Each structure stands twice: as structure tokens, then as C-alpha cells.
Amino acid sequence: MKFSFYIWMFYLIILPFYVMPSGTPQMADILGVLLVAIHIKEIVISATKNDFFRYLIYFTFYTLFVGIFWFAYLGDPELIQSPINYLYCFFFMSSIFSYFKDPQFIKITMYAILISLSLQMALWPFIPYQGARVQLFFNNPNQLALWALCLLIFSSALSLVHNKKTIIFPIIYLLSSFAIFLSASRSALVGCFVFWIVFFFKSKRNFISISLILLLLIMFVVTTEAINFEDSPLINYAINRLSGENISSDSSLGGRGYDRILDFPQYLVLGAGEGGVEYRFDSPIELHNTFLTMLFSYGLLGFFFFLRSFYAIASGATKYILILLLILSMHLNAHMSFRVPLLWMTLALLFYAKEYLKASKPT
């Protein structure tokens, strides 16, 4: 097995352990940089090999241009942090993309994800009480939600290119869904619900296998009284979040920064860049929406490049891949999450799965 496969495996396992502040490199990024360093050739080759990569590299270099412009004008290094991170994410994604066709890579990825999720669930009881919204070893619950949602979609897309039937994928789906439940993220919970609706009725085999697993879990919980449903603050909080009874004060348009686009429309031409929102826009928060952030921060041209990469996934895709992309987009519509390498990897795998299924279709 290739040395880079081991690096990738350990990357996935230690990814959920955040030791640095949000927005800064974490432990797993050391391995990510190592993967980039040993795959320079693959990165150069894949940079413009298809529309998905082509428009993402256009987007990445345009964000660098905007970030450098505002850094030179305002002298704030924060304005180039996100563009540099996007460049890292693109390189990281490119270094792994060529391995999606390798059955050994797919196999080790399956087990690494399973180990990572199982380790988090095994350690959860030993973590001090974190409140109604659990974050495990992340810095906040929304990071946990994004990680779990990406793993849910990533593993589902991986199953489309895996030629052998295995129980591992349904187990990953259940563990990912439980992690989303722990985070109590509304957008992730809704996306998870949509995923299970589609998955259950995708085939009779899925319906029977998952029903049996759920039945066994319910029997275990009921017989052992492992969970007190009436007194569980986590369950009640998650239900309240979905029902809208526990809506936070930041759910308004102004509270999520959406009014910034109307207040400063002049930035839609070039883009405002990312950073310095306190002194530039008199606001303590960034836009809580990935799509609107790209529009405001990188203008119409950057937004076009960004959307065009999503279109490259959706164009010619099966209904199932479109649903997976929609689920991910629902979460991006509620949070600014594009700085996470795993998200880029998930989008790349959705694109690869689409191309794989098109090539496998009988002519």
C-alpha cells in the first residue's frame, strides 16, 4: 500500500481533534501539507483537467487577487488568510483526486472514516458536559455538524464507486447521523433527515438492512434504559431546534450579516475580501452563508467561478448525486464553511462519482 494512503488514513482519524483556534491550521493539516508536498505533479496535471477543477482554480486565484489587493490597501494580513487557505484546500483536493479510482484507496478510506467516527463516539462519554449542543473535540457544534455531514455525503458518494456490497457504509451513515444529532445544527439535521428519506426508499435492500439495525438499537436502548427520552436535554433541545422553538437571536437577516450586501453594494464589483468586518462594516460577525459570502467577498466574477464549479457537479448528474449536493448546499446556505478541506474533498468526490457513473452507463 502506498505511503500516501497511510497519511490520508491518519489525516481522517485525527481530523476531528481541534487544538488550535478556529480559522487556523489544526493537527491534521500537518499531514495535509505533507500530502500536497509529495503530489505536486498530480496537482499540476489536475489543475485544469475538467470544468470542476478549472473553475475552482479560477476562483482560488481570483480570491488571492482580491485578498492581496485589500491587504495592500488596508495593511491587514487577515484579508489574505482565507485566499491562502483556499489555495491549500485546492492543492489538498487535487493531491487525492487521482486516487478515487484505486480500490485500495477506497477501502482504506472506508475504514479510516469508520475508525474516526467510532473513536469520537467512544470518547464522547468521557468529555465534560458541553451543554445541550455537543461539540466533541471541535471548537463549536457547527464544526462538528459540518464534519459529520461531509462524512455522511462523502461516504455515500464513495459507495457509488465501490463495487462491493458492505455493511460498513450503513454503519458510517448511522454514526455520522448521530454526530449531527449531537451537534443540534438545524441545517445539518434537516439535511440528515432528507438523506435518510432518500436512502430508505432508494431500494428494498437499504430499507430492510437499516430497519433491522435501527430495531436492534431501539431494543438495546429500551431494555437497558440507556437513554431517558423524557429527561434528556439533548433530545429535547434537538426537537426544539427543528421545531423553531429554540431559535437564537442571530437568526434574523441582520443577525446573520445578510444586510451587509444591501448596505455596501459597491463591493459586488470587485469583492470586499474576507476579514476586518469589525472596523470595515461595523459588525462583529461574518456573513453566515457560504454563497452570499462568496458574492460579497469576491464580487460577481468570483461568485460566477464559485457557482460554475457547483454546476460542473450538477450537470449530467444522477438524481441521487443531485440530492447529495443539495443537502450539502442547504448547510452551506446557513453557514460560511468553505474554508474546510474536507468540504472540498466531498465536492470533488461528488464530481468523480458523477463522471464514474456516466462512464459506467451502457451505451
Short mmCIF file of C-alpha atoms in Angstrom, two decimals:
data_model
loop_
_atom_site.label_atom_id
_atom_site.label_comp_id
_atom_site.label_asym_id
_atom_site.label_seq_id
_atom_site.Cartn_x
_atom_site.Cartn_y
_atom_site.Cartn_z
CA MET A 1 0.00 0.00 0.00
CA LYS A 2 1.25 3.47 -0.89
CA PHE A 3 2.76 5.61 1.85
CA SER A 4 0.40 8.45 0.94
CA PHE A 5 -2.56 6.18 1.74
CA TYR A 6 -1.36 5.86 5.33
CA ILE A 7 -1.01 9.63 5.58
CA TRP A 8 -4.56 10.04 4.29
CA MET A 9 -5.85 7.44 6.74
CA PHE A 10 -4.29 9.15 9.76
CA TYR A 11 -5.45 12.52 8.44
CA LEU A 12 -9.07 11.34 8.55
CA ILE A 13 -8.66 9.83 12.03
CA ILE A 14 -7.13 12.89 13.72
CA LEU A 15 -9.14 15.45 11.74
CA PRO A 16 -11.85 15.90 14.45
CA PHE A 17 -9.27 16.79 17.13
CA TYR A 18 -9.06 20.59 17.16
CA VAL A 19 -6.28 22.00 19.34
CA MET A 20 -5.86 25.43 17.72
CA PRO A 21 -8.35 28.31 17.46
CA SER A 22 -10.89 28.28 14.66
CA GLY A 23 -9.60 29.60 11.37
CA THR A 24 -6.05 28.40 12.00
CA PRO A 25 -4.33 25.16 10.90
CA GLN A 26 -5.05 22.09 13.03
CA MET A 27 -3.01 18.94 13.71
CA ALA A 28 -4.40 17.12 10.68
CA ASP A 29 -3.23 19.92 8.39
CA ILE A 30 0.37 18.89 9.03
CA LEU A 31 -0.45 15.65 7.23
CA GLY A 32 -2.43 17.60 4.63
CA VAL A 33 0.58 19.75 3.78
CA LEU A 34 2.71 16.61 3.58
CA LEU A 35 0.27 15.09 1.09
CA VAL A 36 0.43 18.25 -1.00
CA ALA A 37 4.23 18.24 -0.93
CA ILE A 38 4.51 14.70 -2.31
CA HIS A 39 1.84 15.18 -5.00
CA ILE A 40 2.99 18.32 -6.80
CA LYS A 41 2.92 16.54 -10.16
CA GLU A 42 -0.68 15.33 -9.67
CA ILE A 43 -1.73 18.83 -8.61
CA VAL A 44 -0.28 20.42 -11.75
CA ILE A 45 -1.82 17.78 -14.02
CA SER A 46 -5.31 18.01 -12.48
CA ALA A 47 -5.43 21.81 -12.24
CA THR A 48 -7.37 22.24 -15.49
CA LYS A 49 -8.32 18.69 -16.42
CA ASN A 50 -12.09 19.31 -16.18
CA ASP A 51 -14.59 22.10 -15.57
CA PHE A 52 -14.84 21.38 -11.87
CA PHE A 53 -11.11 21.87 -11.28
CA ARG A 54 -10.80 24.59 -13.90
CA TYR A 55 -13.37 26.91 -12.34
CA LEU A 56 -12.19 26.19 -8.81
CA ILE A 57 -8.65 27.18 -9.73
CA TYR A 58 -10.02 30.33 -11.38
CA PHE A 59 -11.93 31.03 -8.17
CA THR A 60 -8.90 30.34 -5.99
CA PHE A 61 -6.57 32.66 -7.91
CA TYR A 62 -9.22 35.37 -8.05
CA THR A 63 -9.62 35.23 -4.26
CA LEU A 64 -5.83 35.65 -3.99
CA PHE A 65 -6.03 38.71 -6.24
CA VAL A 66 -8.81 40.27 -4.16
CA GLY A 67 -7.10 39.39 -0.88
CA ILE A 68 -3.74 40.83 -1.96
CA PHE A 69 -5.46 43.99 -3.23
CA TRP A 70 -7.18 44.69 0.08
CA PHE A 71 -4.12 43.66 2.09
CA ALA A 72 -2.03 46.17 0.12
CA TYR A 73 -4.70 48.86 0.59
CA LEU A 74 -5.53 48.30 4.27
CA GLY A 75 -2.42 46.55 5.56
CA ASP A 76 -4.41 43.87 7.38
CA PRO A 77 -2.93 40.35 6.97
CA GLU A 78 -6.30 38.82 7.92
CA LEU A 79 -7.51 39.73 4.44
CA ILE A 80 -5.23 37.15 2.77
CA GLN A 81 -5.77 34.29 5.25
CA SER A 82 -8.85 32.85 3.55
CA PRO A 83 -7.42 33.03 -0.01
CA ILE A 84 -4.26 31.24 1.15
CA ASN A 85 -6.44 28.63 2.83
CA TYR A 86 -8.46 28.16 -0.38
CA LEU A 87 -5.20 27.56 -2.25
CA TYR A 88 -4.26 24.92 0.32
CA CYS A 89 -7.70 23.31 0.04
CA PHE A 90 -7.41 23.17 -3.74
CA PHE A 91 -3.93 21.63 -3.60
CA PHE A 92 -5.05 19.14 -0.98
CA MET A 93 -8.11 18.13 -3.01
CA SER A 94 -6.00 17.78 -6.16
CA SER A 95 -3.44 15.59 -4.40
CA ILE A 96 -6.09 12.99 -3.54
CA PHE A 97 -8.45 13.17 -6.53
CA SER A 98 -6.49 10.76 -8.73
CA TYR A 99 -6.76 8.04 -6.06
CA PHE A 100 -10.55 7.81 -6.19
CA LYS A 101 -10.21 5.21 -8.95
CA ASP A 102 -7.98 3.00 -6.76
CA PRO A 103 -9.98 0.22 -4.99
CA GLN A 104 -7.34 0.01 -2.26
CA PHE A 105 -7.69 3.74 -1.58
CA ILE A 106 -11.46 3.41 -1.38
CA LYS A 107 -11.14 0.53 1.06
CA ILE A 108 -8.72 2.29 3.39
CA THR A 109 -10.87 5.44 3.25
CA MET A 110 -13.93 3.46 4.34
CA TYR A 111 -12.13 2.01 7.34
CA ALA A 112 -10.48 5.30 8.27
CA ILE A 113 -13.86 7.07 8.34
CA LEU A 114 -15.36 4.25 10.39
CA ILE A 115 -12.46 4.38 12.87
CA SER A 116 -12.67 8.17 13.12
CA LEU A 117 -16.40 8.18 13.84
CA SER A 118 -16.19 5.22 16.24
CA LEU A 119 -13.35 6.88 18.15
CA GLN A 120 -15.35 10.08 18.58
CA MET A 121 -18.40 8.17 19.82
CA ALA A 122 -16.26 6.08 22.18
CA LEU A 123 -14.65 9.19 23.69
CA TRP A 124 -17.88 11.20 23.92
CA PRO A 125 -18.94 9.84 27.37
CA PHE A 126 -15.58 10.93 28.83
CA ILE A 127 -15.89 14.54 27.65
CA PRO A 128 -17.08 17.02 30.32
CA TYR A 129 -20.65 18.24 29.87
CA GLN A 130 -20.71 20.73 26.97
CA GLY A 131 -24.30 21.87 27.19
CA ALA A 132 -27.31 20.97 25.06
CA ARG A 133 -25.25 21.27 21.85
CA VAL A 134 -22.27 18.93 21.85
CA GLN A 135 -19.06 19.82 20.01
CA LEU A 136 -16.85 16.84 20.99
CA PHE A 137 -13.25 17.90 20.23
CA PHE A 138 -14.18 20.69 17.83
CA ASN A 139 -14.25 24.35 18.83
CA ASN A 140 -18.02 24.68 18.34
CA PRO A 141 -21.05 22.48 17.49
CA ASN A 142 -21.33 23.80 13.92
CA GLN A 143 -17.86 22.44 13.14
CA LEU A 144 -18.97 19.03 14.40
CA ALA A 145 -22.11 19.27 12.24
CA LEU A 146 -20.15 20.13 9.10
CA TRP A 147 -17.64 17.32 9.70
CA ALA A 148 -20.36 14.73 10.24
CA LEU A 149 -22.47 15.96 7.31
CA CYS A 150 -19.45 15.87 4.99
CA LEU A 151 -18.66 12.31 6.11
CA LEU A 152 -22.28 11.31 5.54
CA ILE A 153 -22.26 12.66 1.98
CA PHE A 154 -18.64 11.67 1.27
CA SER A 155 -19.20 8.05 2.29
CA SER A 156 -22.47 7.91 0.35
CA ALA A 157 -20.71 9.16 -2.78
CA LEU A 158 -17.89 6.71 -2.09
CA SER A 159 -20.40 3.86 -2.03
CA LEU A 160 -21.39 4.73 -5.60
CA VAL A 161 -17.89 3.96 -6.87
CA HIS A 162 -17.31 0.97 -4.58
CA ASN A 163 -18.12 -2.22 -6.46
CA LYS A 164 -18.62 -4.50 -3.45
CA LYS A 165 -21.57 -4.62 -1.06
CA THR A 166 -20.63 -3.95 2.55
CA ILE A 167 -22.32 -3.17 5.87
CA ILE A 168 -19.65 -0.57 6.60
CA PHE A 169 -21.40 2.22 4.74
CA PRO A 170 -24.74 1.94 6.62
CA ILE A 171 -22.81 1.93 9.90
CA ILE A 172 -20.96 5.08 8.84
CA TYR A 173 -24.28 6.70 7.91
CA LEU A 174 -25.71 5.93 11.35
CA LEU A 175 -22.64 7.18 13.24
CA SER A 176 -22.47 10.34 11.12
CA SER A 177 -26.16 10.99 11.69
CA PHE A 178 -25.76 10.55 15.44
CA ALA A 179 -22.90 13.05 15.45
CA ILE A 180 -25.14 15.50 13.58
CA PHE A 181 -27.83 14.90 16.19
CA LEU A 182 -25.34 15.68 18.95
CA SER A 183 -24.48 18.99 17.30
CA ALA A 184 -28.16 20.00 17.09
CA SER A 185 -27.42 22.02 13.95
CA ARG A 186 -30.74 22.83 12.25
CA SER A 187 -29.42 22.84 8.70
CA ALA A 188 -27.45 19.62 9.24
CA LEU A 189 -30.40 17.92 10.93
CA VAL A 190 -32.71 18.81 8.04
CA GLY A 191 -30.11 17.61 5.55
CA CYS A 192 -29.67 14.38 7.50
CA PHE A 193 -33.43 13.84 7.53
CA VAL A 194 -33.61 14.32 3.75
CA PHE A 195 -30.72 11.89 3.31
CA TRP A 196 -32.47 9.13 5.26
CA ILE A 197 -35.77 9.64 3.45
CA VAL A 198 -34.00 9.18 0.12
CA PHE A 199 -31.81 6.34 1.37
CA PHE A 200 -34.67 4.36 2.87
CA PHE A 201 -36.67 4.34 -0.31
CA LYS A 202 -33.74 4.05 -2.70
CA SER A 203 -34.02 0.27 -2.60
CA LYS A 204 -35.72 -2.50 -0.62
CA ARG A 205 -32.32 -3.76 0.49
CA ASN A 206 -31.48 -0.41 2.10
CA PHE A 207 -34.87 -0.27 3.78
CA ILE A 208 -34.58 -3.77 5.25
CA SER A 209 -30.96 -3.54 6.41
CA ILE A 210 -31.28 -0.14 8.07
CA SER A 211 -34.64 -1.07 9.61
CA LEU A 212 -33.03 -4.12 11.22
CA ILE A 213 -30.14 -2.07 12.58
CA LEU A 214 -32.49 0.58 13.97
CA LEU A 215 -34.68 -2.10 15.51
CA LEU A 216 -31.69 -3.63 17.29
CA LEU A 217 -30.59 -0.19 18.54
CA ILE A 218 -34.08 0.59 19.82
CA MET A 219 -34.28 -2.78 21.58
CA PHE A 220 -30.90 -2.11 23.21
CA VAL A 221 -31.92 1.36 24.38
CA VAL A 222 -35.30 0.21 25.72
CA THR A 223 -34.05 -2.91 27.50
CA THR A 224 -31.01 -1.25 29.06
CA GLU A 225 -32.68 2.15 29.63
CA ALA A 226 -29.54 3.70 28.18
CA ILE A 227 -31.45 6.86 27.30
CA ASN A 228 -34.21 8.53 29.24
CA PHE A 229 -36.12 10.18 26.43
CA GLU A 230 -38.31 12.26 28.72
CA ASP A 231 -35.47 13.78 30.71
CA SER A 232 -32.80 14.01 28.01
CA PRO A 233 -31.93 17.71 27.44
CA LEU A 234 -30.09 16.81 24.24
CA ILE A 235 -33.12 15.17 22.63
CA ASN A 236 -35.48 17.91 23.77
CA TYR A 237 -33.09 20.60 22.53
CA ALA A 238 -32.72 18.95 19.11
CA ILE A 239 -36.50 18.69 18.78
CA ASN A 240 -36.91 22.32 19.79
CA ARG A 241 -34.25 23.41 17.28
CA LEU A 242 -36.07 21.65 14.45
CA SER A 243 -39.48 22.92 15.53
CA GLY A 244 -38.22 26.50 15.77
CA GLU A 245 -38.92 26.82 19.48
CA ASN A 246 -35.27 27.46 20.26
CA ILE A 247 -34.32 29.97 17.59
CA SER A 248 -31.28 32.01 18.55
CA SER A 249 -31.07 35.76 18.26
CA ASP A 250 -28.75 35.51 15.24
CA SER A 251 -31.47 34.03 13.02
CA SER A 252 -32.60 37.41 11.70
CA LEU A 253 -31.22 38.80 8.44
CA GLY A 254 -29.17 41.40 10.30
CA GLY A 255 -28.09 38.90 12.93
CA ARG A 256 -26.59 36.69 10.22
CA GLY A 257 -24.99 39.58 8.33
CA TYR A 258 -27.19 39.39 5.24
CA ASP A 259 -27.98 43.11 5.32
CA ARG A 260 -24.30 43.86 4.61
CA ILE A 261 -24.88 43.25 0.91
CA LEU A 262 -27.61 45.90 0.81
CA ASP A 263 -25.65 48.35 2.93
CA PHE A 264 -22.43 48.07 0.88
CA PRO A 265 -23.46 47.14 -2.68
CA GLN A 266 -20.33 48.77 -4.15
CA TYR A 267 -18.30 45.72 -3.11
CA LEU A 268 -20.22 43.48 -5.50
CA VAL A 269 -17.98 44.62 -8.36
CA LEU A 270 -14.50 43.63 -7.17
CA GLY A 271 -15.37 41.95 -3.89
CA ALA A 272 -14.72 43.06 -0.32
CA GLY A 273 -12.43 40.20 0.61
CA GLU A 274 -12.77 38.28 3.85
CA GLY A 275 -11.79 39.79 7.18
CA GLY A 276 -11.82 43.06 9.08
CA VAL A 277 -15.60 43.08 9.43
CA GLU A 278 -15.44 44.91 12.77
CA TYR A 279 -13.76 48.08 11.51
CA ARG A 280 -14.88 47.88 7.88
CA PHE A 281 -18.57 47.10 8.29
CA ASP A 282 -19.16 47.83 11.97
CA SER A 283 -20.19 44.22 12.62
CA PRO A 284 -18.90 41.52 14.98
CA ILE A 285 -19.79 38.65 12.62
CA GLU A 286 -19.13 37.48 9.09
CA LEU A 287 -21.89 36.51 6.68
CA HIS A 288 -23.46 33.25 7.86
CA ASN A 289 -23.93 31.97 4.33
CA THR A 290 -21.27 30.49 2.07
CA PHE A 291 -22.91 31.57 -1.19
CA LEU A 292 -23.58 35.16 -0.07
CA THR A 293 -20.09 35.37 1.42
CA MET A 294 -18.61 34.48 -1.96
CA LEU A 295 -20.81 37.07 -3.68
CA PHE A 296 -19.96 39.88 -1.25
CA SER A 297 -16.33 38.96 -0.65
CA TYR A 298 -15.29 38.21 -4.24
CA GLY A 299 -17.82 40.06 -6.35
CA LEU A 300 -19.77 38.89 -9.35
CA LEU A 301 -16.77 37.32 -11.11
CA GLY A 302 -15.61 35.31 -8.10
CA PHE A 303 -19.19 34.27 -7.40
CA PHE A 304 -19.55 33.10 -11.00
CA PHE A 305 -16.43 30.93 -10.76
CA PHE A 306 -17.69 29.52 -7.46
CA LEU A 307 -21.15 28.65 -8.78
CA ARG A 308 -19.72 27.28 -12.01
CA SER A 309 -17.79 24.63 -10.06
CA PHE A 310 -21.06 23.51 -8.45
CA TYR A 311 -22.70 23.42 -11.87
CA ALA A 312 -19.89 21.14 -13.07
CA ILE A 313 -21.05 18.63 -10.43
CA ALA A 314 -24.75 19.03 -11.12
CA SER A 315 -24.57 18.94 -14.93
CA GLY A 316 -25.42 15.44 -16.09
CA ALA A 317 -25.55 14.05 -12.55
CA THR A 318 -27.97 11.37 -11.37
CA LYS A 319 -30.86 12.34 -9.12
CA TYR A 320 -29.12 10.80 -6.11
CA ILE A 321 -25.94 12.86 -6.60
CA LEU A 322 -28.06 15.97 -7.11
CA ILE A 323 -29.81 15.28 -3.80
CA LEU A 324 -26.46 14.81 -2.02
CA LEU A 325 -25.25 18.12 -3.49
CA LEU A 326 -28.49 19.80 -2.45
CA ILE A 327 -28.13 18.52 1.13
CA LEU A 328 -24.62 19.92 1.33
CA SER A 329 -25.73 23.21 -0.23
CA MET A 330 -28.51 23.54 2.36
CA HIS A 331 -25.90 23.58 5.10
CA LEU A 332 -23.68 25.99 3.17
CA ASN A 333 -26.68 28.27 2.84
CA ALA A 334 -26.75 28.64 6.64
CA HIS A 335 -23.02 28.79 7.43
CA MET A 336 -19.75 30.01 5.96
CA SER A 337 -17.99 26.65 5.64
CA PHE A 338 -15.83 26.79 2.54
CA ARG A 339 -12.53 27.02 4.43
CA VAL A 340 -12.65 23.32 5.39
CA PRO A 341 -10.57 20.93 3.20
CA LEU A 342 -12.97 18.02 3.85
CA LEU A 343 -15.74 20.03 2.19
CA TRP A 344 -13.62 20.46 -0.94
CA MET A 345 -12.88 16.73 -0.89
CA THR A 346 -16.58 15.95 -0.61
CA LEU A 347 -17.40 18.13 -3.62
CA ALA A 348 -14.56 16.53 -5.57
CA LEU A 349 -15.85 13.05 -4.80
CA LEU A 350 -19.38 14.00 -5.86
CA PHE A 351 -17.93 15.17 -9.18
CA TYR A 352 -15.88 11.99 -9.56
CA ALA A 353 -18.91 9.80 -8.73
CA LYS A 354 -20.92 11.61 -11.38
CA GLU A 355 -18.23 11.03 -14.01
CA TYR A 356 -17.79 7.42 -12.90
CA LEU A 357 -21.48 6.64 -13.23
CA LYS A 358 -21.66 8.34 -16.64
CA ALA A 359 -18.71 6.29 -17.88
CA SER A 360 -20.21 3.08 -16.48
CA LYS A 361 -23.59 3.61 -18.11
CA PRO A 362 -24.19 1.24 -21.03
CA THR A 363 -24.11 2.96 -24.39
#
